[in-house]
Amino acid sequence: MPPLGRVDDAPPAFRRAVESLRAPAVRSEIAVEDIPAPKRLAPHAVAMSATVRSDDEDAAFGRLIVLYDPEGTRDWPTPFRIVVWVSADLETEIAADPLLGQVAWSWLTEALEGRGTSHCGLSGTVTRATTEGFADKADQPVTTELELRASWSPDADELSADMEVWLDLLSAAAGLPPVDVADIAQRRGRAEG
């Protein structure tokens, strides 16, 4: 993972937070990179984007932004605010499921609980968008995209578990198996080869 930007002149709490984002291991299917942080949302911010590749295709995309307002001028429960966005294309059968929003939201809440993050002020949305082609694009297949946007305020400046939550969310949206579960299809292919 590349450096997360220049934070030399930031308060120590923000520097510690940025450093802790580098601690978690990132799955080989996920490429994370530093991107410019928004300048108007908080006095200090860092941002990154990620692309998840599965079966040689882009399976999900995401962004993570860490905002820090040491003066408490924002309406956040703590000086930090984490904002995540994840987007993934869905198969038609899955996209039609009326519980899709609840399932996608559970990916986040289960990751927060599983990683033991101490946070407050969780909020967010799940959006399902279907694209149909017409006229000259009538031959294009119908696609459905899922977008999950969420934010929460961590209770400390140690954000490695929050980073892991974002990585877990990206993995779930892309349909990757959990890290500790072997992919049977890949094993079967190796055994036959």
Tab-separated table of N, CA, C and O in Angstrom, residues 72-153:
chain	number	residue	atom	x	y	z
A	72	GLY	N	-13.924	19.985	17.108
A	72	GLY	CA	-15.309	19.563	17.331
A	72	GLY	C	-16.350	20.474	16.714
A	72	GLY	O	-17.456	20.599	17.235
A	73	THR	N	-16.021	21.120	15.601
A	73	THR	CA	-16.979	22.029	14.964
A	73	THR	C	-18.004	21.295	14.108
A	73	THR	O	-18.981	21.899	13.680
A	74	ARG	N	-17.786	20.032	13.836
A	74	ARG	CA	-18.735	19.240	13.050
A	74	ARG	C	-19.719	18.574	14.004
A	74	ARG	O	-19.474	18.440	15.198
A	75	ASP	N	-20.805	18.114	13.467
A	75	ASP	CA	-21.833	17.456	14.276
A	75	ASP	C	-21.559	15.949	14.357
A	75	ASP	O	-22.382	15.132	13.980
A	76	TRP	N	-20.346	15.601	14.837
A	76	TRP	CA	-19.970	14.203	14.989
A	76	TRP	C	-19.834	13.899	16.474
A	76	TRP	O	-19.436	14.756	17.254
A	77	PRO	N	-20.101	12.655	16.856
A	77	PRO	CA	-19.971	12.298	18.276
A	77	PRO	C	-18.524	12.312	18.788
A	77	PRO	O	-18.304	12.415	19.989
A	78	THR	N	-17.542	12.164	17.881
A	78	THR	CA	-16.122	12.177	18.256
A	78	THR	C	-15.381	13.040	17.232
A	78	THR	O	-15.959	13.421	16.210
A	79	PRO	N	-14.109	13.346	17.431
A	79	PRO	CA	-13.375	14.175	16.460
A	79	PRO	C	-13.159	13.498	15.098
A	79	PRO	O	-12.882	14.167	14.110
A	80	PHE	N	-13.269	12.163	15.053
A	80	PHE	CA	-13.066	11.427	13.808
A	80	PHE	C	-14.396	11.032	13.181
A	80	PHE	O	-15.368	10.764	13.879
A	81	ARG	N	-14.401	10.952	11.857
A	81	ARG	CA	-15.542	10.402	11.123
A	81	ARG	C	-14.983	9.583	9.977
A	81	ARG	O	-14.113	10.048	9.219
A	82	ILE	N	-15.445	8.355	9.868
A	82	ILE	CA	-15.052	7.480	8.766
A	82	ILE	C	-16.216	7.401	7.797
A	82	ILE	O	-17.367	7.182	8.205
A	83	VAL	N	-15.922	7.594	6.520
A	83	VAL	CA	-16.934	7.528	5.476
A	83	VAL	C	-16.501	6.445	4.490
A	83	VAL	O	-15.361	6.468	4.010
A	84	VAL	N	-17.391	5.498	4.204
A	84	VAL	CA	-17.086	4.449	3.239
A	84	VAL	C	-18.145	4.426	2.147
A	84	VAL	O	-19.305	4.760	2.378
A	85	TRP	N	-17.705	4.041	0.967
A	85	TRP	CA	-18.588	3.836	-0.183
A	85	TRP	C	-18.103	2.575	-0.870
A	85	TRP	O	-16.905	2.379	-1.072
A	86	VAL	N	-19.046	1.687	-1.196
A	86	VAL	CA	-18.731	0.455	-1.912
A	86	VAL	C	-19.764	0.275	-3.010
A	86	VAL	O	-20.959	0.488	-2.796
A	87	SER	N	-19.295	-0.121	-4.190
A	87	SER	CA	-20.163	-0.342	-5.339
A	87	SER	C	-19.800	-1.661	-5.999
A	87	SER	O	-18.615	-1.976	-6.157
A	88	ALA	N	-20.837	-2.435	-6.384
A	88	ALA	CA	-20.604	-3.714	-7.053
A	88	ALA	C	-21.764	-4.018	-7.986
A	88	ALA	O	-22.915	-3.678	-7.682
A	89	ASP	N	-21.449	-4.641	-9.128
A	89	ASP	CA	-22.490	-5.132	-10.018
A	89	ASP	C	-23.040	-6.425	-9.443
A	89	ASP	O	-22.299	-7.223	-8.864
A	90	LEU	N	-24.354	-6.633	-9.647
A	90	LEU	CA	-25.006	-7.814	-9.093
A	90	LEU	C	-25.591	-8.678	-10.195
A	90	LEU	O	-25.981	-8.179	-11.254
A	91	GLU	N	-25.699	-9.960	-9.909
A	91	GLU	CA	-26.401	-10.861	-10.810
A	91	GLU	C	-27.896	-10.569	-10.707
A	91	GLU	O	-28.394	-10.156	-9.657
A	92	THR	N	-28.627	-10.814	-11.784
A	92	THR	CA	-30.047	-10.469	-11.861
A	92	THR	C	-30.858	-11.091	-10.730
A	92	THR	O	-31.695	-10.426	-10.121
A	93	GLU	N	-30.610	-12.380	-10.436
A	93	GLU	CA	-31.386	-13.052	-9.377
A	93	GLU	C	-31.173	-12.396	-8.019
A	93	GLU	O	-32.099	-12.233	-7.232
A	94	ILE	N	-29.926	-12.041	-7.746
A	94	ILE	CA	-29.607	-11.406	-6.464
A	94	ILE	C	-30.205	-10.004	-6.410
A	94	ILE	O	-30.753	-9.590	-5.393
A	95	ALA	N	-30.121	-9.278	-7.509
A	95	ALA	CA	-30.622	-7.912	-7.558
A	95	ALA	C	-32.118	-7.844	-7.309
A	95	ALA	O	-32.632	-6.846	-6.801
A	96	ALA	N	-32.844	-8.908	-7.665
A	96	ALA	CA	-34.306	-8.912	-7.502
A	96	ALA	C	-34.744	-9.232	-6.073
A	96	ALA	O	-35.915	-9.066	-5.730
A	97	ASP	N	-33.836	-9.652	-5.229
A	97	ASP	CA	-34.179	-10.029	-3.858
A	97	ASP	C	-34.654	-8.808	-3.081
A	97	ASP	O	-33.921	-7.826	-2.950
A	98	PRO	N	-35.883	-8.852	-2.541
A	98	PRO	CA	-36.386	-7.686	-1.799
A	98	PRO	C	-35.598	-7.396	-0.518
A	98	PRO	O	-35.664	-6.297	0.018
A	99	LEU	N	-34.853	-8.352	-0.034
A	99	LEU	CA	-34.064	-8.160	1.189
A	99	LEU	C	-32.633	-7.721	0.903
A	99	LEU	O	-31.804	-7.664	1.812
A	100	LEU	N	-32.322	-7.391	-0.347
A	100	LEU	CA	-30.957	-7.042	-0.724
A	100	LEU	C	-30.383	-5.917	0.132
A	100	LEU	O	-29.256	-5.993	0.596
A	101	GLY	N	-31.143	-4.864	0.350
A	101	GLY	CA	-30.655	-3.745	1.158
A	101	GLY	C	-30.286	-4.179	2.561
A	101	GLY	O	-29.217	-3.818	3.079
A	102	GLN	N	-31.144	-4.973	3.169
A	102	GLN	CA	-30.873	-5.454	4.529
A	102	GLN	C	-29.653	-6.370	4.558
A	102	GLN	O	-28.836	-6.310	5.487
A	103	VAL	N	-29.518	-7.210	3.547
A	103	VAL	CA	-28.367	-8.110	3.486
A	103	VAL	C	-27.076	-7.306	3.333
A	103	VAL	O	-26.096	-7.533	4.041
A	104	ALA	N	-27.079	-6.335	2.412
A	104	ALA	CA	-25.880	-5.516	2.206
A	104	ALA	C	-25.526	-4.738	3.477
A	104	ALA	O	-24.352	-4.640	3.842
A	105	TRP	N	-26.518	-4.192	4.149
A	105	TRP	CA	-26.251	-3.460	5.397
A	105	TRP	C	-25.680	-4.398	6.450
A	105	TRP	O	-24.802	-4.017	7.236
A	106	SER	N	-26.149	-5.662	6.459
A	106	SER	CA	-25.627	-6.633	7.438
A	106	SER	C	-24.155	-6.944	7.182
A	106	SER	O	-23.428	-7.284	8.112
A	107	TRP	N	-23.691	-6.824	5.916
A	107	TRP	CA	-22.264	-7.018	5.659
A	107	TRP	C	-21.458	-6.024	6.487
A	107	TRP	O	-20.429	-6.354	7.055
A	108	LEU	N	-21.948	-4.783	6.538
A	108	LEU	CA	-21.250	-3.747	7.294
A	108	LEU	C	-21.363	-3.989	8.793
A	108	LEU	O	-20.358	-3.974	9.502
A	109	THR	N	-22.578	-4.200	9.289
A	109	THR	CA	-22.744	-4.336	10.738
A	109	THR	C	-22.038	-5.573	11.276
A	109	THR	O	-21.463	-5.533	12.365
A	110	GLU	N	-22.038	-6.658	10.495
A	110	GLU	CA	-21.326	-7.859	10.929
A	110	GLU	C	-19.811	-7.637	10.913
A	110	GLU	O	-19.101	-8.134	11.782
A	111	ALA	N	-19.330	-6.880	9.940
A	111	ALA	CA	-17.889	-6.577	9.906
A	111	ALA	C	-17.502	-5.689	11.085
A	111	ALA	O	-16.466	-5.912	11.722
A	112	LEU	N	-18.324	-4.696	11.394
A	112	LEU	CA	-18.047	-3.830	12.553
A	112	LEU	C	-18.020	-4.643	13.841
A	112	LEU	O	-17.128	-4.483	14.672
A	113	GLU	N	-18.988	-5.535	13.989
A	113	GLU	CA	-19.045	-6.366	15.188
A	113	GLU	C	-17.897	-7.371	15.213
A	113	GLU	O	-17.226	-7.552	16.232
A	114	GLY	N	-17.647	-8.018	14.075
A	114	GLY	CA	-16.607	-9.038	14.001
A	114	GLY	C	-15.208	-8.485	14.245
A	114	GLY	O	-14.354	-9.174	14.788
A	115	ARG	N	-14.980	-7.251	13.836
A	115	ARG	CA	-13.663	-6.630	14.028
A	115	ARG	C	-13.553	-5.928	15.376
A	115	ARG	O	-12.492	-5.419	15.737
A	116	GLY	N	-14.664	-5.882	16.115
A	116	GLY	CA	-14.627	-5.311	17.462
A	116	GLY	C	-14.360	-3.819	17.492
A	116	GLY	O	-13.739	-3.322	18.439
A	117	THR	N	-14.824	-3.103	16.480
A	117	THR	CA	-14.582	-1.660	16.454
A	117	THR	C	-15.425	-0.969	17.523
A	117	THR	O	-16.567	-1.321	17.753
A	118	SER	N	-14.837	0.004	18.151
A	118	SER	CA	-15.549	0.831	19.111
A	118	SER	C	-15.943	2.110	18.388
A	118	SER	O	-15.085	2.903	18.008
A	119	HIS	N	-17.242	2.270	18.151
A	119	HIS	CA	-17.714	3.389	17.337
A	119	HIS	C	-19.091	3.844	17.798
A	119	HIS	O	-19.751	3.172	18.585
A	120	CYS	N	-19.521	4.967	17.256
A	120	CYS	CA	-20.860	5.476	17.526
A	120	CYS	C	-21.324	6.269	16.303
A	120	CYS	O	-20.543	6.569	15.409
A	121	GLY	N	-22.599	6.606	16.285
A	121	GLY	CA	-23.132	7.440	15.213
A	121	GLY	C	-23.154	6.782	13.851
A	121	GLY	O	-22.999	7.461	12.833
A	122	LEU	N	-23.394	5.461	13.792
A	122	LEU	CA	-23.439	4.754	12.516
A	122	LEU	C	-24.663	5.189	11.717
A	122	LEU	O	-25.777	5.248	12.247
A	123	SER	N	-24.448	5.508	10.445
A	123	SER	CA	-25.562	5.832	9.548
A	123	SER	C	-25.183	5.452	8.130
A	123	SER	O	-24.002	5.272	7.826
A	124	GLY	N	-26.193	5.307	7.262
A	124	GLY	CA	-25.870	4.990	5.884
A	124	GLY	C	-27.074	4.632	5.053
A	124	GLY	O	-28.216	4.645	5.530
A	125	THR	N	-26.795	4.305	3.793
A	125	THR	CA	-27.835	3.940	2.837
A	125	THR	C	-27.334	2.805	1.958
A	125	THR	O	-26.133	2.627	1.763
A	126	VAL	N	-28.283	2.061	1.419
A	126	VAL	CA	-27.993	1.052	0.397
A	126	VAL	C	-28.887	1.393	-0.789
A	126	VAL	O	-30.096	1.561	-0.631
A	127	THR	N	-28.276	1.499	-1.964
A	127	THR	CA	-29.004	1.852	-3.172
A	127	THR	C	-28.820	0.755	-4.213
A	127	THR	O	-27.716	0.258	-4.400
A	128	ARG	N	-29.912	0.436	-4.889
A	128	ARG	CA	-29.874	-0.539	-5.971
A	128	ARG	C	-30.300	0.208	-7.231
A	128	ARG	O	-31.371	0.807	-7.269
A	129	ALA	N	-29.457	0.199	-8.263
A	129	ALA	CA	-29.762	0.916	-9.504
A	129	ALA	C	-29.714	-0.061	-10.675
A	129	ALA	O	-28.723	-0.753	-10.872
A	130	THR	N	-30.796	-0.109	-11.436
A	130	THR	CA	-30.875	-0.990	-12.595
A	130	THR	C	-30.725	-0.160	-13.859
A	130	THR	O	-31.356	0.879	-14.006
A	131	THR	N	-29.887	-0.638	-14.769
A	131	THR	CA	-29.649	0.059	-16.029
A	131	THR	C	-30.147	-0.807	-17.178
A	131	THR	O	-29.742	-1.965	-17.308
A	132	GLU	N	-31.033	-0.245	-17.995
A	132	GLU	CA	-31.558	-0.924	-19.172
A	132	GLU	C	-31.192	-0.115	-20.409
A	132	GLU	O	-31.273	1.107	-20.400
A	133	GLY	N	-30.817	-0.785	-21.475
A	133	GLY	CA	-30.485	-0.103	-22.713
A	133	GLY	C	-31.689	-0.008	-23.639
A	133	GLY	O	-32.531	-0.906	-23.690
A	134	PHE	N	-31.767	1.097	-24.379
A	134	PHE	CA	-32.846	1.311	-25.343
A	134	PHE	C	-32.257	1.838	-26.645
A	134	PHE	O	-31.131	2.327	-26.683
A	135	ALA	N	-33.050	1.753	-27.706
A	135	ALA	CA	-32.656	2.218	-29.039
A	135	ALA	C	-31.337	1.547	-29.446
A	135	ALA	O	-31.264	0.324	-29.457
A	136	ASP	N	-30.301	2.327	-29.729
A	136	ASP	CA	-29.036	1.745	-30.167
A	136	ASP	C	-28.356	0.914	-29.082
A	136	ASP	O	-27.428	0.158	-29.369
A	137	LYS	N	-28.807	1.026	-27.852
A	137	LYS	CA	-28.215	0.248	-26.753
A	137	LYS	C	-29.150	-0.871	-26.290
A	137	LYS	O	-28.939	-1.456	-25.236
A	138	ALA	N	-30.172	-1.161	-27.073
A	138	ALA	CA	-31.157	-2.171	-26.683
A	138	ALA	C	-30.557	-3.566	-26.543
A	138	ALA	O	-31.082	-4.393	-25.803
A	139	ASP	N	-29.452	-3.824	-27.231
A	139	ASP	CA	-28.841	-5.152	-27.161
A	139	ASP	C	-27.947	-5.335	-25.940
A	139	ASP	O	-27.453	-6.429	-25.680
A	140	GLN	N	-27.747	-4.283	-25.180
A	140	GLN	CA	-26.918	-4.410	-23.986
A	140	GLN	C	-27.718	-5.078	-22.867
A	140	GLN	O	-28.908	-4.808	-22.700
A	141	PRO	N	-27.070	-5.934	-22.100
A	141	PRO	CA	-27.794	-6.629	-21.030
A	141	PRO	C	-28.191	-5.664	-19.901
A	141	PRO	O	-27.542	-4.646	-19.679
A	142	VAL	N	-29.268	-6.012	-19.228
A	142	VAL	CA	-29.694	-5.255	-18.053
A	142	VAL	C	-28.677	-5.503	-16.950
A	142	VAL	O	-28.263	-6.639	-16.712
A	143	THR	N	-28.242	-4.439	-16.289
A	143	THR	CA	-27.299	-4.574	-15.181
A	143	THR	C	-27.875	-3.904	-13.939
A	143	THR	O	-28.658	-2.954	-14.043
A	144	THR	N	-27.501	-4.426	-12.799
A	144	THR	CA	-27.915	-3.830	-11.530
A	144	THR	C	-26.677	-3.613	-10.682
A	144	THR	O	-25.840	-4.503	-10.547
A	145	GLU	N	-26.593	-2.412	-10.130
A	145	GLU	CA	-25.458	-2.039	-9.301
A	145	GLU	C	-25.948	-1.771	-7.880
A	145	GLU	O	-26.996	-1.174	-7.677
A	146	LEU	N	-25.172	-2.225	-6.939
A	146	LEU	CA	-25.437	-1.982	-5.518
A	146	LEU	C	-24.446	-0.946	-5.034
A	146	LEU	O	-23.259	-1.040	-5.334
A	147	GLU	N	-24.923	0.052	-4.303
A	147	GLU	CA	-24.045	1.026	-3.653
A	147	GLU	C	-24.386	1.089	-2.173
A	147	GLU	O	-25.556	1.222	-1.812
A	148	LEU	N	-23.370	0.967	-1.361
A	148	LEU	CA	-23.533	1.132	0.079
A	148	LEU	C	-22.678	2.320	0.494
A	148	LEU	O	-21.497	2.383	0.163
A	149	ARG	N	-23.315	3.271	1.163
A	149	ARG	CA	-22.613	4.438	1.716
A	149	ARG	C	-22.881	4.443	3.209
A	149	ARG	O	-24.031	4.297	3.640
A	150	ALA	N	-21.828	4.618	3.981
A	150	ALA	CA	-21.995	4.612	5.438
A	150	ALA	C	-20.936	5.481	6.082
A	150	ALA	O	-19.895	5.767	5.488
A	151	SER	N	-21.231	5.892	7.298
A	151	SER	CA	-20.246	6.625	8.083
A	151	SER	C	-20.453	6.314	9.561
A	151	SER	O	-21.547	5.943	9.980
A	152	TRP	N	-19.375	6.448	10.309
A	152	TRP	CA	-19.418	6.248	11.754
A	152	TRP	C	-18.260	7.009	12.385
A	152	TRP	O	-17.315	7.398	11.710
A	153	SER	N	-18.362	7.214	13.675
A	153	SER	CA	-17.308	7.906	14.418
A	153	SER	C	-16.588	6.908	15.321
A	153	SER	O	-17.195	6.364	16.241
